[in-house]
XYZ file of C-alpha atoms in Angstrom:
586
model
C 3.191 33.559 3.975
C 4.450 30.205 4.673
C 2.248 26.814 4.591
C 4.042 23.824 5.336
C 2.212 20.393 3.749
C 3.369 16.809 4.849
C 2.194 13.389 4.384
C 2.299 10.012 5.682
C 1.625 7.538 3.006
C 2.245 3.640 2.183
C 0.997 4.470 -1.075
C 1.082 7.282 -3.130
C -2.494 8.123 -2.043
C -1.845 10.798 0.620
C 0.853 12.385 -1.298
C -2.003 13.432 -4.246
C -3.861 15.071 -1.788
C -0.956 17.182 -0.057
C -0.179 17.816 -3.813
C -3.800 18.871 -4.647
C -3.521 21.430 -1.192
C 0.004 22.404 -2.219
C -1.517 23.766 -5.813
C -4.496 25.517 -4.258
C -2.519 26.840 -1.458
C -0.216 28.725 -4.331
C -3.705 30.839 -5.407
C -3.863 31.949 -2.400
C -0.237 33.106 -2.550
C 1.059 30.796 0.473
C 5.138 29.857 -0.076
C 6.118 26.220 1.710
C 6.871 22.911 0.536
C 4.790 19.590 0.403
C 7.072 16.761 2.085
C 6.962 13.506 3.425
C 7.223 13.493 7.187
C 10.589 12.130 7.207
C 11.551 14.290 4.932
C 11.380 16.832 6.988
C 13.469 17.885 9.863
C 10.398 16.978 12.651
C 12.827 19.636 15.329
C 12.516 22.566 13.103
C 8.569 22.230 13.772
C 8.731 24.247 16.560
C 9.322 26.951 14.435
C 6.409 26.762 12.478
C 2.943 28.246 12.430
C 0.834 27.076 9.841
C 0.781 23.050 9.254
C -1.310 20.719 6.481
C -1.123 17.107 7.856
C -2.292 14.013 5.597
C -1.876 10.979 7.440
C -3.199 7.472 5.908
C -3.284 4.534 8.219
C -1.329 0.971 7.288
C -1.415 -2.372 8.994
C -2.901 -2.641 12.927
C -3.418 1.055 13.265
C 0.231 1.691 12.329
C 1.796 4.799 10.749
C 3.162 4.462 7.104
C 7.194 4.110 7.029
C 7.759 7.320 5.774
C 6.281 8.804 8.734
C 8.042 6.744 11.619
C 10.766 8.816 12.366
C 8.751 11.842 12.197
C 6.155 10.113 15.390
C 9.186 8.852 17.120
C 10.758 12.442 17.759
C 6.713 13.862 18.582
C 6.511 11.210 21.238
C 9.724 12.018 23.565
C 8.751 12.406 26.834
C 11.454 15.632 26.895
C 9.328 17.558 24.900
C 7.764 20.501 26.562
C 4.034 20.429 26.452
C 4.164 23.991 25.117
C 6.494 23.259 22.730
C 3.794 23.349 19.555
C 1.603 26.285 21.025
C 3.164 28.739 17.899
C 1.622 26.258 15.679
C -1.795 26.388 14.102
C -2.974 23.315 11.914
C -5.546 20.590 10.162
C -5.521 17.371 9.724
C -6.884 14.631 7.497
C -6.678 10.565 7.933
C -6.795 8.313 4.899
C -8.318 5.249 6.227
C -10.934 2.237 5.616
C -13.302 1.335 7.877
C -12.928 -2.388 7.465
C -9.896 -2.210 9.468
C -11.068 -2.056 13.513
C -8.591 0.794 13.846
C -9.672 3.131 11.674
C -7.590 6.095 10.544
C -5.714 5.313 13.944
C -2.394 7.002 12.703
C -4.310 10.238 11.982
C -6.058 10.090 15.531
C -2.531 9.666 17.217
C -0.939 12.574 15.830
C -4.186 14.797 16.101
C -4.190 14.100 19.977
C -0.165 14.359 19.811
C 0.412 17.832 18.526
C -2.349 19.334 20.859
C -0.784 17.931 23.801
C 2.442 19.896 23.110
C 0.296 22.732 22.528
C -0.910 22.876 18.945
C -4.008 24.421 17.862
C -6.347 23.260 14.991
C -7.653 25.060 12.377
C -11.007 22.681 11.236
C -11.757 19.386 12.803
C -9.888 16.740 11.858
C -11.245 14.882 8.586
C -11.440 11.335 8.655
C -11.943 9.442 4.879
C -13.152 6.320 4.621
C -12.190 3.881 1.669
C -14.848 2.160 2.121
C -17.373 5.140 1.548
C -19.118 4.503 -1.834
C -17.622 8.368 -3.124
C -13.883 7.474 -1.874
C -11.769 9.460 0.106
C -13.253 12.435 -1.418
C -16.318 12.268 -0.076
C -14.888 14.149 3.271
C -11.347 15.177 1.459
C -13.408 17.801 -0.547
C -15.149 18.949 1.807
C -12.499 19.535 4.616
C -10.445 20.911 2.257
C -13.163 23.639 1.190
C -13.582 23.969 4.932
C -9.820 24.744 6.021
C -9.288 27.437 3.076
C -12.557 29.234 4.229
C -11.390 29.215 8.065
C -7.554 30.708 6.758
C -9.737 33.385 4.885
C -11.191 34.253 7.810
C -8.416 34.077 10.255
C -5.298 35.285 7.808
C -7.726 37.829 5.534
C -5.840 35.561 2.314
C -7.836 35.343 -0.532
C -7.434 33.184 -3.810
C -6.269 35.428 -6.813
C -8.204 33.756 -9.190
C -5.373 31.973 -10.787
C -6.499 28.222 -11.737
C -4.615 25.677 -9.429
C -5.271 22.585 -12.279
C -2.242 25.072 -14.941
C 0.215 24.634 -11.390
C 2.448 22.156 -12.669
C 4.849 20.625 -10.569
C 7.626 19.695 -13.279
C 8.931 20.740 -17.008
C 10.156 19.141 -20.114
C 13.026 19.680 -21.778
C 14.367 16.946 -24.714
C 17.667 16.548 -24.777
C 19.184 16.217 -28.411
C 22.300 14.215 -27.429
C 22.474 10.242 -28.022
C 21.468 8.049 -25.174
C 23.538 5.478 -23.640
C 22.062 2.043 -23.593
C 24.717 1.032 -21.017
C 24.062 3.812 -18.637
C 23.209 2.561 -15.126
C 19.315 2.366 -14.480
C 19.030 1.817 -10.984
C 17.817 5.472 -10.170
C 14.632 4.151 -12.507
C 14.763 0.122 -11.187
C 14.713 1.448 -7.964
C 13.720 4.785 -7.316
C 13.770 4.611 -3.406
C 16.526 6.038 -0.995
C 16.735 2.827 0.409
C 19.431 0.536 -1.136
C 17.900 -2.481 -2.542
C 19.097 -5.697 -2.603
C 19.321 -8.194 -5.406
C 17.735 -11.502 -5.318
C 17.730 -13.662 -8.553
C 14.681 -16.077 -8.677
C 15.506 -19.897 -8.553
C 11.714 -20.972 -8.742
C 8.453 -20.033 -9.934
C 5.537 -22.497 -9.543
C 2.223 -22.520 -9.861
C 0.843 -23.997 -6.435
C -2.782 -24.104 -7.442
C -4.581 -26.888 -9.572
C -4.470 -25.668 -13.352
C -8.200 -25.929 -12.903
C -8.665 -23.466 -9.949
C -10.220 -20.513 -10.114
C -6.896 -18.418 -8.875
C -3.417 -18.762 -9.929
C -1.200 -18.419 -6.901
C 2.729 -18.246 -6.986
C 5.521 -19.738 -4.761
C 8.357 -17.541 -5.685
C 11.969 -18.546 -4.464
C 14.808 -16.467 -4.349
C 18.562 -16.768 -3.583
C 19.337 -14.055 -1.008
C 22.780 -15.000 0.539
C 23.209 -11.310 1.540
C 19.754 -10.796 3.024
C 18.753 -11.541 6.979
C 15.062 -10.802 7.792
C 12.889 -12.239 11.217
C 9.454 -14.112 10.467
C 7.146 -11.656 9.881
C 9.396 -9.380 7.676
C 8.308 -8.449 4.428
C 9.863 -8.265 1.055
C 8.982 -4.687 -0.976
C 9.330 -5.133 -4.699
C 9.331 -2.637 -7.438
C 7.414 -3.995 -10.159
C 7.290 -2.508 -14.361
C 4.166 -2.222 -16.773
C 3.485 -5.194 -18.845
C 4.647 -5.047 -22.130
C 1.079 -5.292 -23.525
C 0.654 -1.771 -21.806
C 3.420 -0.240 -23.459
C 2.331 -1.389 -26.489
C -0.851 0.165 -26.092
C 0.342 3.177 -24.535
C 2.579 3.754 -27.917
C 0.033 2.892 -29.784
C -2.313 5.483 -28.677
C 0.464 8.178 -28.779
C 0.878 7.330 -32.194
C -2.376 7.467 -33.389
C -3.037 10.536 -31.888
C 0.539 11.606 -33.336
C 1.861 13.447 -30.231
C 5.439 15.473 -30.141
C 7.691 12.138 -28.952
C 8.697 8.610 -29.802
C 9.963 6.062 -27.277
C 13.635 7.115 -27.858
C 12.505 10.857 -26.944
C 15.235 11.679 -24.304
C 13.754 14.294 -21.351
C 15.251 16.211 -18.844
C 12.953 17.223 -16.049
C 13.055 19.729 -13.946
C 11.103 21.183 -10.524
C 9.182 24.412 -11.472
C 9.616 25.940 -7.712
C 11.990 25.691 -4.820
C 9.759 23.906 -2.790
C 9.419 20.674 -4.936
C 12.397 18.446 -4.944
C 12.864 16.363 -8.330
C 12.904 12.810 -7.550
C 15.287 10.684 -7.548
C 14.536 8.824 -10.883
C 14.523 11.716 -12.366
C 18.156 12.730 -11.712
C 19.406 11.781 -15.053
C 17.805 12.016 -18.241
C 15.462 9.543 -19.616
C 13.536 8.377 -22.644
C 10.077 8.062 -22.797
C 10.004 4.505 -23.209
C 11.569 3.833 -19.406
C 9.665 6.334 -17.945
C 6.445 4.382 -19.642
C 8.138 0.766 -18.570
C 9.808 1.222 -15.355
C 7.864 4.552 -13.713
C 4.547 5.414 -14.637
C 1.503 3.303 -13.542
C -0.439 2.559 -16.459
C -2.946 0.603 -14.277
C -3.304 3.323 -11.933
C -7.295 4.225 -11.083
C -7.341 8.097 -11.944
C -8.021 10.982 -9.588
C -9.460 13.940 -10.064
C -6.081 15.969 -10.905
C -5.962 13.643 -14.248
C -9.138 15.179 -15.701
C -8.085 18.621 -14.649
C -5.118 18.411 -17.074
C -7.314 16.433 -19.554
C -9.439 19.413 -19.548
C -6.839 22.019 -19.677
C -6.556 22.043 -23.887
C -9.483 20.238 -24.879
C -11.407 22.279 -27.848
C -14.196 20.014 -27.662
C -16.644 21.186 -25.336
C -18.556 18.045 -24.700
C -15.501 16.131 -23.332
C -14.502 19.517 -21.484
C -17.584 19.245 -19.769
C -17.496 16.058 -18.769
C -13.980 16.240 -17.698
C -14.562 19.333 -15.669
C -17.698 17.867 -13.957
C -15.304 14.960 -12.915
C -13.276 17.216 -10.777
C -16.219 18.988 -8.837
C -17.752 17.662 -6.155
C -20.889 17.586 -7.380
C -19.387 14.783 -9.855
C -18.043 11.990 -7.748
C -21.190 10.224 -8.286
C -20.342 10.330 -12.079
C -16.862 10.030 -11.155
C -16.954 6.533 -9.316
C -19.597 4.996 -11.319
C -17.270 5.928 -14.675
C -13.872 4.700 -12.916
C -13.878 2.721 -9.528
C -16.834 0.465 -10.256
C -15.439 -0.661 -13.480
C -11.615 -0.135 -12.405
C -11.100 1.697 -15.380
C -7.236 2.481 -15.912
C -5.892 6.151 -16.943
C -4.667 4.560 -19.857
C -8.651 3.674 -20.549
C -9.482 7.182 -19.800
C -6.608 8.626 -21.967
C -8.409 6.653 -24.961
C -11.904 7.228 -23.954
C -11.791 11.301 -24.221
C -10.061 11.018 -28.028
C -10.691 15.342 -28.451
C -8.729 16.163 -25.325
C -5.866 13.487 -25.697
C -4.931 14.378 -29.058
C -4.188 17.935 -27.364
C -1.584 16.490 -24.590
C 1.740 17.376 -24.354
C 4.629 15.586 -23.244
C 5.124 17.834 -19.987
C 1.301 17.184 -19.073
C 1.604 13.336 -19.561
C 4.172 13.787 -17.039
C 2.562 15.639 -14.806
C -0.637 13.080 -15.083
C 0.715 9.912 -14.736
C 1.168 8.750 -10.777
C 4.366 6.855 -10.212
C 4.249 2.966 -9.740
C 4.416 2.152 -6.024
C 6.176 -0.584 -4.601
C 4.551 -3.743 -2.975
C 5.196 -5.260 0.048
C 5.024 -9.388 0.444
C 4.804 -11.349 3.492
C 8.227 -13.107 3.705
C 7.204 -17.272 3.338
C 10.587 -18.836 4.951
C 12.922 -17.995 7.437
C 16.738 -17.288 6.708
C 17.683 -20.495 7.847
C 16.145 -22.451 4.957
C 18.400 -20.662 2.212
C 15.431 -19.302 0.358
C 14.150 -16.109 0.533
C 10.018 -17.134 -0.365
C 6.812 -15.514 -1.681
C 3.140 -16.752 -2.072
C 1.675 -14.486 -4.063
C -1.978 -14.629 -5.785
C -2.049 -13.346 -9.180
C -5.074 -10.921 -9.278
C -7.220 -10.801 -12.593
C -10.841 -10.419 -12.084
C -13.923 -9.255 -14.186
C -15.952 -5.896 -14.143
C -18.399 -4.300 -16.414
C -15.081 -3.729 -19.006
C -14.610 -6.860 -21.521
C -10.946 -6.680 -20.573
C -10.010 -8.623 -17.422
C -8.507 -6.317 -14.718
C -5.163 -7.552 -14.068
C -3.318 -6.523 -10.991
C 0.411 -5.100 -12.206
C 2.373 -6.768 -9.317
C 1.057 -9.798 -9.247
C 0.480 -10.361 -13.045
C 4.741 -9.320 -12.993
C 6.037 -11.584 -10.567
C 3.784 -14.033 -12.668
C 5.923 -13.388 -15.646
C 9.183 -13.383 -14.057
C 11.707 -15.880 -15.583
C 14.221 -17.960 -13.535
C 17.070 -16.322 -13.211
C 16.072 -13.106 -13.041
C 17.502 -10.521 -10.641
C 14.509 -8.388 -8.367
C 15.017 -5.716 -7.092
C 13.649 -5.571 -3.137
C 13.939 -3.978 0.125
C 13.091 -6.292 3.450
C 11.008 -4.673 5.927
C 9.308 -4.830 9.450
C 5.928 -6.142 9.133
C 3.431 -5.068 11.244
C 3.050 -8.041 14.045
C 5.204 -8.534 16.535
C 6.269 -11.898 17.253
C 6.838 -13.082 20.433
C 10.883 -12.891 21.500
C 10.307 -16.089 23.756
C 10.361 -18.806 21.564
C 8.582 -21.327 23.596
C 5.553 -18.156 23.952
C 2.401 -20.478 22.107
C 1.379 -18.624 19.115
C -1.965 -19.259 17.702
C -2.035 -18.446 14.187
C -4.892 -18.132 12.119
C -3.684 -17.473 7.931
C -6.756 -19.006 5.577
C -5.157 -18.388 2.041
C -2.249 -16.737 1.326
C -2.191 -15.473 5.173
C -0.089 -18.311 5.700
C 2.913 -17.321 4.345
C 4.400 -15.396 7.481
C 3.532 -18.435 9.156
C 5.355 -20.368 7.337
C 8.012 -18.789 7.758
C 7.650 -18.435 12.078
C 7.534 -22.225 11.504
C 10.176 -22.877 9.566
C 12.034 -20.832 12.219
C 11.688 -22.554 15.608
C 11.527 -25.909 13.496
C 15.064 -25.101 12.924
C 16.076 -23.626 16.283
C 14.337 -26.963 17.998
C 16.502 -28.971 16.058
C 19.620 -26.876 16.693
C 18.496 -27.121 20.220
C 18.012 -30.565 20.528
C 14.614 -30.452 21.577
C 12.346 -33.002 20.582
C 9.891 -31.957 17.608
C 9.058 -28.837 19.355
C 6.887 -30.210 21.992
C 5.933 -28.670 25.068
C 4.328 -31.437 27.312
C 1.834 -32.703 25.136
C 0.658 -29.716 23.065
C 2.461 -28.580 20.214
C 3.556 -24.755 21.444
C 2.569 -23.705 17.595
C -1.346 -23.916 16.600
C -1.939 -23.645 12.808
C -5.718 -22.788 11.651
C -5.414 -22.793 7.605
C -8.595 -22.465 5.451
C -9.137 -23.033 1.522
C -11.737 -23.746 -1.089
C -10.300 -27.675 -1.824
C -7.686 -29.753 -0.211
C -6.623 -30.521 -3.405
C -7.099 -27.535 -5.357
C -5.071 -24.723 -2.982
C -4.022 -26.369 -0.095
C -0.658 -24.117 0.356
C 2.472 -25.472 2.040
C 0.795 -28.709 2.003
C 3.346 -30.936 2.045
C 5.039 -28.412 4.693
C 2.294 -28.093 6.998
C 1.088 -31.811 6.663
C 4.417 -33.014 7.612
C 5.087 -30.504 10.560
C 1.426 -32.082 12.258
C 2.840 -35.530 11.935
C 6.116 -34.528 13.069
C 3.688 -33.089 16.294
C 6.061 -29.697 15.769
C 2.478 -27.872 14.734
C -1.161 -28.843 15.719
C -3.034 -28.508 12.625
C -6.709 -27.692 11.633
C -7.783 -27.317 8.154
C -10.616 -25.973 6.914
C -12.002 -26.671 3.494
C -14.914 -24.614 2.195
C -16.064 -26.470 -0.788
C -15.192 -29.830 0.199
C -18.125 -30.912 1.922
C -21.912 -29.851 1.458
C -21.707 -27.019 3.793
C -19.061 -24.508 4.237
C -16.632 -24.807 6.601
C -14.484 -21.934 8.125
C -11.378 -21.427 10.156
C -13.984 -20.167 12.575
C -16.066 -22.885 12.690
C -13.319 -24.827 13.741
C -11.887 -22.617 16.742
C -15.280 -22.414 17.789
C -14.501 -26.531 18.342
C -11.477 -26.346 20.294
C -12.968 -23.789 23.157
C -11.234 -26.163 25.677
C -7.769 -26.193 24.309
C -7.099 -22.685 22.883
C -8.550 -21.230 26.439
C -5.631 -23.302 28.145
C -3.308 -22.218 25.643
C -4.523 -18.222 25.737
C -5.407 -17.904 29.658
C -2.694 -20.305 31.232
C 0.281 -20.089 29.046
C -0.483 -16.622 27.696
C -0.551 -17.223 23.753
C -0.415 -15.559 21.291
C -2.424 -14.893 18.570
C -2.268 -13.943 15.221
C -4.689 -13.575 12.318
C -3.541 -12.826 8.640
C -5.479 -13.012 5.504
C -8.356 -10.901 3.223
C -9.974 -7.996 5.306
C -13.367 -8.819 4.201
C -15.295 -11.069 6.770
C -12.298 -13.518 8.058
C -11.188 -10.725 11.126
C -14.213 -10.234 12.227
C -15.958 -13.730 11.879
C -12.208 -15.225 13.577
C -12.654 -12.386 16.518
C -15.843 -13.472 17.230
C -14.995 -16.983 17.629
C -12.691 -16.366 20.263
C -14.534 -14.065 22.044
C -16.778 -17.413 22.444
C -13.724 -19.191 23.353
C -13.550 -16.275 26.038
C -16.670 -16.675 27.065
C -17.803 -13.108 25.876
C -14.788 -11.087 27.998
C -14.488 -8.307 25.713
C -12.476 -6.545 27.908
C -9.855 -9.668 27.742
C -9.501 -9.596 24.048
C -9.210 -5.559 23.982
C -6.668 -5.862 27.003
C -4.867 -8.878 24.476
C -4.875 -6.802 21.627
C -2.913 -3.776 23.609
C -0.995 -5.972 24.370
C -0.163 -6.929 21.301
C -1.347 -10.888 21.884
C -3.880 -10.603 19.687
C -2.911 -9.371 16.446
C -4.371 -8.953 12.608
C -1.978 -8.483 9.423
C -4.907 -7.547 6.555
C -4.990 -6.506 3.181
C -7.867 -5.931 0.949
């Protein structure tokens, strides 16, 4: 019987768990593939009668990229609103409850697909990220839920066959000499996009040596890029060199069955699992260690299922096994999320059941690196294509810092270098009047796509021959930037400080620590009532709010409700409107 599984992911997140449904769905003898939803033809859906959605949510309630053409098709007004009522499915939303629209993508297509007729099997799941068990703390359980409900429905049972031996791919070493000068892009870049090339001209540190946090202004040559503010840049980035050193290090000790210069072929076990792209040629075990598998990756449940598989020692099997129940995520989170332990911690942590791995179950354990996306800092008419970027390293329980691989990469980059990258759509949408006011709000590295929406009527005032940008006597751009120390991490200063004098910008800075209290971006747009409300209720800004998700959103919504005077029903008819708008990350 055919089960069809897709995903919508920005990460690799909600491809895991289609993967995890895909292995249990083969007990129970169902035939179908697990796909991305763009991946798939979305017209042949009609045709189908069993469906697995997994749907995580990015930016303002937005679906993932690889799920965009997929929603486009489901939304034609042409379709039929029977055109779905063959087709019985579930569906489960990745999301985080910081975010005000939570799991939004997943709630779109649920209501979607029943309007042209579908009919669902179990309630729709919702995770939270937030949760203190992780998305598994309702993954689990909806998953236990839908293969009890297609017992009951399709009389299939599970033939007792375990789902953690169902291995996606196989090994095979190839015994011919490798060519060094072999093109690598398939590994460098192992998207179906094309990338482009950018070679870096600059990398500065922009913070005080004595700061807390190093952040990076990266500048690249792009002559053969275009992008619009609010674009982002997508980078692929590699494993440290430290970590492949320790990775070898361990294999060696443990004296496993390769060596770096190992050269594999890999292959899909079943007709419903495509091989990847980057693994269309052989490769040695060293690139697939530098350029492809995530050696910082937090480990899921899946990687102590194959820890467990050939472990002789039955304390470690234990505890391995107890990691993949439910009745173990307590035990699970408290041994890896709390700490951010790394699978390459775990890998030397459980000595019995390592020495037993194989080459084909390393590569079935490892996740693949995933690529990062960057708020584009300038606009195309500056000649540089920019980055701020803060370098993430940050303490836990472990002795070893936690470093964050992208970050930590670009950090490392020398001039000169060619990146690999892919420009994107962010998620606001800028206003296509160019005299529209735009309020924005970017405390940190949130300034960055301002800088670049800046940068970009600067120049088209000039070309223009308008004078500084001014309409009457207020600036038509309002910049609300917050840090810890005007001298310390003051981004763009120079920029920004220069812009305000010019009168192209009206600026308001807020710093934190430079004063005995704290001040906030807040506090100061909670001082300007009188301005921003002519700005937002006679000339109809815009406004938009980028930066951490912690407590900036919420604390900077609250301020303008004030500068609202309470209308709650303004600001929610703003943000459909898409004139109030938040670009987040955590």
């Amino acid at each position: 019987m055919r089960l069809l599984i897709l995903y919508g992911s920005q990460t690799g997140t909600a491809q895991d768990v289609a993967e995890q449904l895909w292995r249990t769905s083969k007990t129970y003898g169902f035939e179908g593939p697990v796909l991305a939803m763009n991946d798939y033809p979305v017209q042949n859906l009609i045709e189908e009668t069993l469906v697995l959605f997994v749907v995580a949510t990015t930016g303002d309630g937005d679906e993932p990229d690889n799920m965009r053409n997929f929603w486009k098709f489901l939304l034609r007004r042409s379709l039929p609103n029977n055109s779905l009522d063959k087709l019985q499915y579930a569906c489960l939303g990745l999301g985080d409850s910081s975010y005000s629209k939570f799991n939004y993508a997943a709630k779109k297509l649920n209501k979607r697909l029943q309007q042209l007729g579908a009919s669902t099997i179990v309630p729709m799941g919702l995770c939270d990220d937030q949760h203190d068990h992780g998305l598994g703390a309702v993954a689990l359980p909806w998953m236990d839920q839908v293969w009890l409900e297609l017992e009951k429905r399709l009389g299939v049972k599970a033939n007792g066959s375990d789902s953690g031996r169902i291995f996606k791919w196989s090994c095979r070493v190839v015994d011919v000499p490798y060519d060094e000068n072999r093109d690598q892009n398939h590994i460098l870049w192992p998207h179906k996009e094309e990338p482009l090339k950018l070679i870096l001209r600059e990398n500065l540190r922009t913070t005080e040596e004595d700061h807390f946090q190093d952040v990076r202004l990266l500048k690249f040559d792009a002559a053969e890029a275009t992008w619009s503010p609010g674009d982002v840049l997508q980078v692929q980035p590699q494993n440290s060199q430290e970590q492949i050193d320790e990775f070898f290090s361990w294999a060696e000790e443990h004296k496993l069955d390769f060596s770096p210069d190992t050269l594999v072929e890999i292959a899909s076990n079943h007709k419903d699992i495509s091989v990847p792209k980057c693994y269309s040629q052989p490769l040695t075990v060293k690139q697939m260690v530098t350029y492809l598998w995530d050696l910082s990756h937090k480990p899921r449940q899946r990687a102590f299922e194959l820890l467990a598989l050939n472990c002789e020692d039955e304390l470690e099997k234990e505890k391995l096994l107890e990691f993949t129940t439910a009745e173990g995520l307590d035990s699970l989170i408290n041994y890896i999320n709390r700490p951010r332990r790394t699978v390459l911690e775990v890998l030397q942590d459980f000595r019995q059941a390592s020495a037993k791995m194989t080459l084909n179950t390393l590569v079935e354990l490892f996740t693949f690196i995933q690529p990062r996306s960057f708020s584009i800092a300038s606009c195309v008419g500056s000649g540089k294509l920019d980055l701020l970027v803060a370098v993430v390293e940050y303490k836990t329980k472990l002795s070893k810092p936690r470093l964050g691989l992208c970050s930590n990469w670009l950090k490392s980059l020398k001039v000169g270098t060619t990146v690999l990258g892919c420009i994107k759509p962010g998620t606001m949408k800028l206003p296509k009047n160019s005299k529209t006011p735009v309020i924005m709000i970017g405390p940190g590295t949130g300034i960055a796509p301002f800088r670049g929406l800046i940068q970009s009527r600067f120049f088209l005032t000039r070309k223009d021959g308008e004078v500084n940008g001014v309409v009457g006597d207020d600036p038509s751009m309002v910049v609300y930037f917050g840090c810890r120390n005007r001298s310390k991490d003051f981004h763009f200063r120079e920029d920004l400080e220069q812009w305000s004098k010019e009168g192209v910008i009206s600026l308001h800075c807020a710093f934190s620590r430079d004063q005995d209290h704290k001040i906030y971006v807040q506090h100061l747009i909670e001082q300007n009532v009188e301005k921003l409300q002519k700005l937002i209720l006679e000339r109809q800004a815009v406004i938009l709010v980028a930066g951490s998700s912690n407590d900036m959103p919420k604390a900077v919504k609250e301020a303008f409700l004030k500068v609202l005077n309470g209308q709650e029903t303004l600001l929610e008819e703003m943000v459909k409107q898409k004139r109030y708008q938040e670009e987040t990350w955590s």
